[in-house]
PDB file of C-alpha atoms in Angstrom:
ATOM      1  CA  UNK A 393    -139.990-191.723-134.175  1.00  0.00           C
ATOM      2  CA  UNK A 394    -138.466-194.360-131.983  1.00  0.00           C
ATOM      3  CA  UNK A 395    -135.954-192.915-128.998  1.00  0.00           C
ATOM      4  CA  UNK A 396    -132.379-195.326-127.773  1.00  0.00           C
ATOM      5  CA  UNK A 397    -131.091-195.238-124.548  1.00  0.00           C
ATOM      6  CA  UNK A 398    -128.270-197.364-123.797  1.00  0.00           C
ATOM      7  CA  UNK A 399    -126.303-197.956-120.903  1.00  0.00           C
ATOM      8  CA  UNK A 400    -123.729-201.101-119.640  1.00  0.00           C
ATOM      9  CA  UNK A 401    -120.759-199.647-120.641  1.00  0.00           C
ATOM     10  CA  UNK A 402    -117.486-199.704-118.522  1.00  0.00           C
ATOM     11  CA  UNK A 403    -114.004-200.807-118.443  1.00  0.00           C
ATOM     12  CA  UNK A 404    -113.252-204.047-117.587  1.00  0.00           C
ATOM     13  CA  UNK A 405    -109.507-206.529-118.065  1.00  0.00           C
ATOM     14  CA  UNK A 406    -109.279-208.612-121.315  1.00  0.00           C
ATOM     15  CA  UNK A 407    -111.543-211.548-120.588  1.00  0.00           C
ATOM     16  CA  UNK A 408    -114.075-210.100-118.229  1.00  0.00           C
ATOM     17  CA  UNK A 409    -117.490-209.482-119.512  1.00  0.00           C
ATOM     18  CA  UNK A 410    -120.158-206.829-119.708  1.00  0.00           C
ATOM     19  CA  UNK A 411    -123.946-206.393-120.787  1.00  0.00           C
ATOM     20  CA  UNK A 412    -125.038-203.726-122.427  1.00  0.00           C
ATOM     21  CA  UNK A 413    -128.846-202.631-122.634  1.00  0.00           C
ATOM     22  CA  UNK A 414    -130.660-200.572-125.141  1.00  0.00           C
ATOM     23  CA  UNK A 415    -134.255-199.101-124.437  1.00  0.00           C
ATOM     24  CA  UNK A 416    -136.375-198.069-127.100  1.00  0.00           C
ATOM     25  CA  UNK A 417    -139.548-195.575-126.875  1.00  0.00           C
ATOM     26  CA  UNK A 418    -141.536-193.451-128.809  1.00  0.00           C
ATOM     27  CA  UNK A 419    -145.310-192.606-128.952  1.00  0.00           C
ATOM     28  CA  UNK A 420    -146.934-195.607-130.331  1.00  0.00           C
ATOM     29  CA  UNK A 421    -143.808-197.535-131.235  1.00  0.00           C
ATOM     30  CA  UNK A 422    -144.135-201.782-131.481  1.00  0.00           C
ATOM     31  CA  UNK A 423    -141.063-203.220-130.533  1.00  0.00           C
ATOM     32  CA  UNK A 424    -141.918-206.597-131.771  1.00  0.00           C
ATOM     33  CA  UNK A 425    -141.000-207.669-135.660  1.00  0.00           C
ATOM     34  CA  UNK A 426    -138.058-204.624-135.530  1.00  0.00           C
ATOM     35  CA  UNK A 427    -134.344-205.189-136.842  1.00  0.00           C
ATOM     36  CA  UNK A 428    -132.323-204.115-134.070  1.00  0.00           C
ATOM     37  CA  UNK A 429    -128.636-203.851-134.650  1.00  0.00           C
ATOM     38  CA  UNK A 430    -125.516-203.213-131.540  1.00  0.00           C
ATOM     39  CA  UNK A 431    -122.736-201.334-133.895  1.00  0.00           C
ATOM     40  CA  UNK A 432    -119.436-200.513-132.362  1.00  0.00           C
ATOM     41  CA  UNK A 433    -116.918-197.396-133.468  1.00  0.00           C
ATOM     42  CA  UNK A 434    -113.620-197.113-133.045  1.00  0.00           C
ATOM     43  CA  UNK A 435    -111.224-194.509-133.972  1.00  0.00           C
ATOM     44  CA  UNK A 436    -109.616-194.731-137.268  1.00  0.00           C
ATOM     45  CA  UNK A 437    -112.405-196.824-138.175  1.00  0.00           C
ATOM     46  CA  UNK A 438    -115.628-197.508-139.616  1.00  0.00           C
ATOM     47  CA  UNK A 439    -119.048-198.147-137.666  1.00  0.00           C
ATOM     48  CA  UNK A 440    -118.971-201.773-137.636  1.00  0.00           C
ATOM     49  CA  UNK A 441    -121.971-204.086-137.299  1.00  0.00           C
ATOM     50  CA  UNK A 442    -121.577-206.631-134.060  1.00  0.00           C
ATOM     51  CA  UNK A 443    -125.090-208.093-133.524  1.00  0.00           C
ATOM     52  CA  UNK A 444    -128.737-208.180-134.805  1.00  0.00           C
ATOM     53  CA  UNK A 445    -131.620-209.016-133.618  1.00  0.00           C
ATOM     54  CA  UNK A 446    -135.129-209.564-135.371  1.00  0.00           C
ATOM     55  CA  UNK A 447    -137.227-208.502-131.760  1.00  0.00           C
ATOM     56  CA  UNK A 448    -140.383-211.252-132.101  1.00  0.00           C
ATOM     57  CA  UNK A 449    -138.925-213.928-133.426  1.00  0.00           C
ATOM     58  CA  UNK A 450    -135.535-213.429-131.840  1.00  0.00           C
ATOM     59  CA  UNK A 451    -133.598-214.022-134.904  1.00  0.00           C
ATOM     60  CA  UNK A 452    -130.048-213.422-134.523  1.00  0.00           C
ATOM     61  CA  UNK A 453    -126.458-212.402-136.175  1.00  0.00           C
ATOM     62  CA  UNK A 454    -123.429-212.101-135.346  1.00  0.00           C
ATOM     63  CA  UNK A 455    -120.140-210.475-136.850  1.00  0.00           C
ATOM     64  CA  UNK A 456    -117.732-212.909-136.931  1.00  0.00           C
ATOM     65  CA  UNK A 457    -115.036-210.899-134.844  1.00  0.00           C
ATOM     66  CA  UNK A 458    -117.788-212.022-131.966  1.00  0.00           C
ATOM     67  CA  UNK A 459    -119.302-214.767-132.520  1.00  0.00           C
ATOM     68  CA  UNK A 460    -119.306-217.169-129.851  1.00  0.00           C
ATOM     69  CA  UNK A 461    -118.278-214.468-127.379  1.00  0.00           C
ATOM     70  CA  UNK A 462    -121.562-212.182-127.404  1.00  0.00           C
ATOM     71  CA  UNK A 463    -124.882-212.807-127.386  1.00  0.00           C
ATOM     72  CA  UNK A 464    -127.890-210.379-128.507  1.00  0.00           C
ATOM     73  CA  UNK A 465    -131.295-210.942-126.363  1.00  0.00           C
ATOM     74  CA  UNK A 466    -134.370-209.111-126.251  1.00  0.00           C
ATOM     75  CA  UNK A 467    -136.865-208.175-123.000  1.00  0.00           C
ATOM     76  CA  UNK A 468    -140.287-207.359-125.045  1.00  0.00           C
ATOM     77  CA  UNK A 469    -141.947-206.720-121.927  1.00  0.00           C
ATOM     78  CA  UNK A 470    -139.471-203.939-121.449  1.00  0.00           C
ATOM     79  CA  UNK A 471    -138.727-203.092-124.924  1.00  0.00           C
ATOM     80  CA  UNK A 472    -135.328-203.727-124.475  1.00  0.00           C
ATOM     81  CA  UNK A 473    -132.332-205.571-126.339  1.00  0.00           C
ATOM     82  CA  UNK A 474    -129.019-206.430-124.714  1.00  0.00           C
ATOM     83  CA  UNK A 475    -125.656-207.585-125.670  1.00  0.00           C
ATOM     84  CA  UNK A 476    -123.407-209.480-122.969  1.00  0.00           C
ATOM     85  CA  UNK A 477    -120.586-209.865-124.005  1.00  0.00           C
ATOM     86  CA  UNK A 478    -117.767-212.277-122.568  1.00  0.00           C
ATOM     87  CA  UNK A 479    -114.211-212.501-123.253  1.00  0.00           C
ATOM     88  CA  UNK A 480    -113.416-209.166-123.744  1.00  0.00           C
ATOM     89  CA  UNK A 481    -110.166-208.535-126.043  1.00  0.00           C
ATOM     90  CA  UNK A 482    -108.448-205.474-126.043  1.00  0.00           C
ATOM     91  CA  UNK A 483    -110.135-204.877-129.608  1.00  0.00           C
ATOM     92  CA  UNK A 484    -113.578-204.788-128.637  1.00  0.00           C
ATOM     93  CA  UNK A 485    -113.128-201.234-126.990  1.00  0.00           C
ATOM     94  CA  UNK A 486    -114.916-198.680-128.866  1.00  0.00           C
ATOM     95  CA  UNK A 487    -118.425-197.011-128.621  1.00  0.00           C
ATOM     96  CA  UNK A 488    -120.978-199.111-128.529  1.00  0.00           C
ATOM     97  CA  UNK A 489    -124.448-198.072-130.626  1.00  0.00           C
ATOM     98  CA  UNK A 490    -127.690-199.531-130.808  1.00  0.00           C
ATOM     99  CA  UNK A 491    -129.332-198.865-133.721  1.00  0.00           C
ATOM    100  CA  UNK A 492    -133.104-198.969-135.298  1.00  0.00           C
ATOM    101  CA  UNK A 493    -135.723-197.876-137.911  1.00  0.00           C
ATOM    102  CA  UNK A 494    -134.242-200.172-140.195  1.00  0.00           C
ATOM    103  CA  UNK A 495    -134.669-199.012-144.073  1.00  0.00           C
ATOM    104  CA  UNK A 496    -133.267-201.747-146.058  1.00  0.00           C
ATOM    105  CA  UNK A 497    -129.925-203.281-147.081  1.00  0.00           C
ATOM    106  CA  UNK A 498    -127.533-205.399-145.038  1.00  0.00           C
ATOM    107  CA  UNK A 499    -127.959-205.756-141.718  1.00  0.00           C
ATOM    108  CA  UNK A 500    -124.428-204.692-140.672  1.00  0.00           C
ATOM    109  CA  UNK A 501    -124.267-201.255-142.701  1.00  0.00           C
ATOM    110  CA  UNK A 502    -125.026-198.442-140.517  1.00  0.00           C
ATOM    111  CA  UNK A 503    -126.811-196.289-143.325  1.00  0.00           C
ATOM    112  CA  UNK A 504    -129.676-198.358-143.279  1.00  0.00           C
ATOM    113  CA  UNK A 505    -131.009-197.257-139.799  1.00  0.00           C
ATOM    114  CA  UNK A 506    -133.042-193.900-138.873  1.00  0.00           C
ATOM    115  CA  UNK A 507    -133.018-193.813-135.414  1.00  0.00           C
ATOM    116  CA  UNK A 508    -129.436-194.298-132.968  1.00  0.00           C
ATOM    117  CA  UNK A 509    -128.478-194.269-129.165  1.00  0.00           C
ATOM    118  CA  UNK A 510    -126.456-191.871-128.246  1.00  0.00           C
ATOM    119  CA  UNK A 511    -123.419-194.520-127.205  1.00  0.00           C
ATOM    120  CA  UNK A 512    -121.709-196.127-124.649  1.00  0.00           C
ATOM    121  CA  UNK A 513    -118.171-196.628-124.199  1.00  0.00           C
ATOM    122  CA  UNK A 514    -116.537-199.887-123.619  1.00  0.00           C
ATOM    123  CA  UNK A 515    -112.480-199.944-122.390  1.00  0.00           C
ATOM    124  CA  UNK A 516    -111.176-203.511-122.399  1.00  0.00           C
ATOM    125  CA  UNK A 517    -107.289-203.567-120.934  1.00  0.00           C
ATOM    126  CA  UNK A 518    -104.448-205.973-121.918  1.00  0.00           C
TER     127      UNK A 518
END
């Protein structure tokens, strides 16, 4: 069973930027060929997909509330995927998951992954 540990969170003014990392472990785990996904929760709403990454290849996606703004990389030396993101709006605040173990479906619906971080807040201000 794969482990997530994020961390990059903060609070930051509306147009600053941030990176956010997420570490995965777990006894024999491969990081490579792994759908990696950065959701984001805010209240009132639903877990919403941001950014995914195929680790490998580096294939990536992109909601389109943030396209252009973030960017998803991956460290496979470190087993690690990030997410800076630039241009903060007020709207991006929320908690900020990575996600893994993907099972099937859509990239950007939170049911299809086993295995989560356990968060990271993100405050942009106006």
């Amino acid at each position: 069973q794969v482990q997530l540990m994020e961390s990059g969170g903060g609070s930051v003014q509306a147009g600053g930027s941030l990176r956010l990392s997420c570490t995965a472990s777990g006894y024999g785990y491969r990081f490579s060929n792994k759908w990696m996904t950065w959701f984001r929760q805010t209240p009132g709403k639903e877990r919403e997909g941001v950014a995914h990454i195929v680790t490998g290849p580096g294939s990536t996606f992109y909601a389109d509330s943030v396209k252009g703004r973030f960017t998803m990389s991956q460290d496979n030396a470190k087993n690690t995927v990030y997410l800076q993101m630039n241009s903060l709006k007020p709207e991006d605040s929320g908690i900020y998951y990575c996600a893994a173990g993907f099972r099937g479906g859509r990239w950007y619906e939170d049911q299809g992954y086993s295995a989560w971080g356990q968060g990271t807040q993100v405050t942009v201000s106006s």
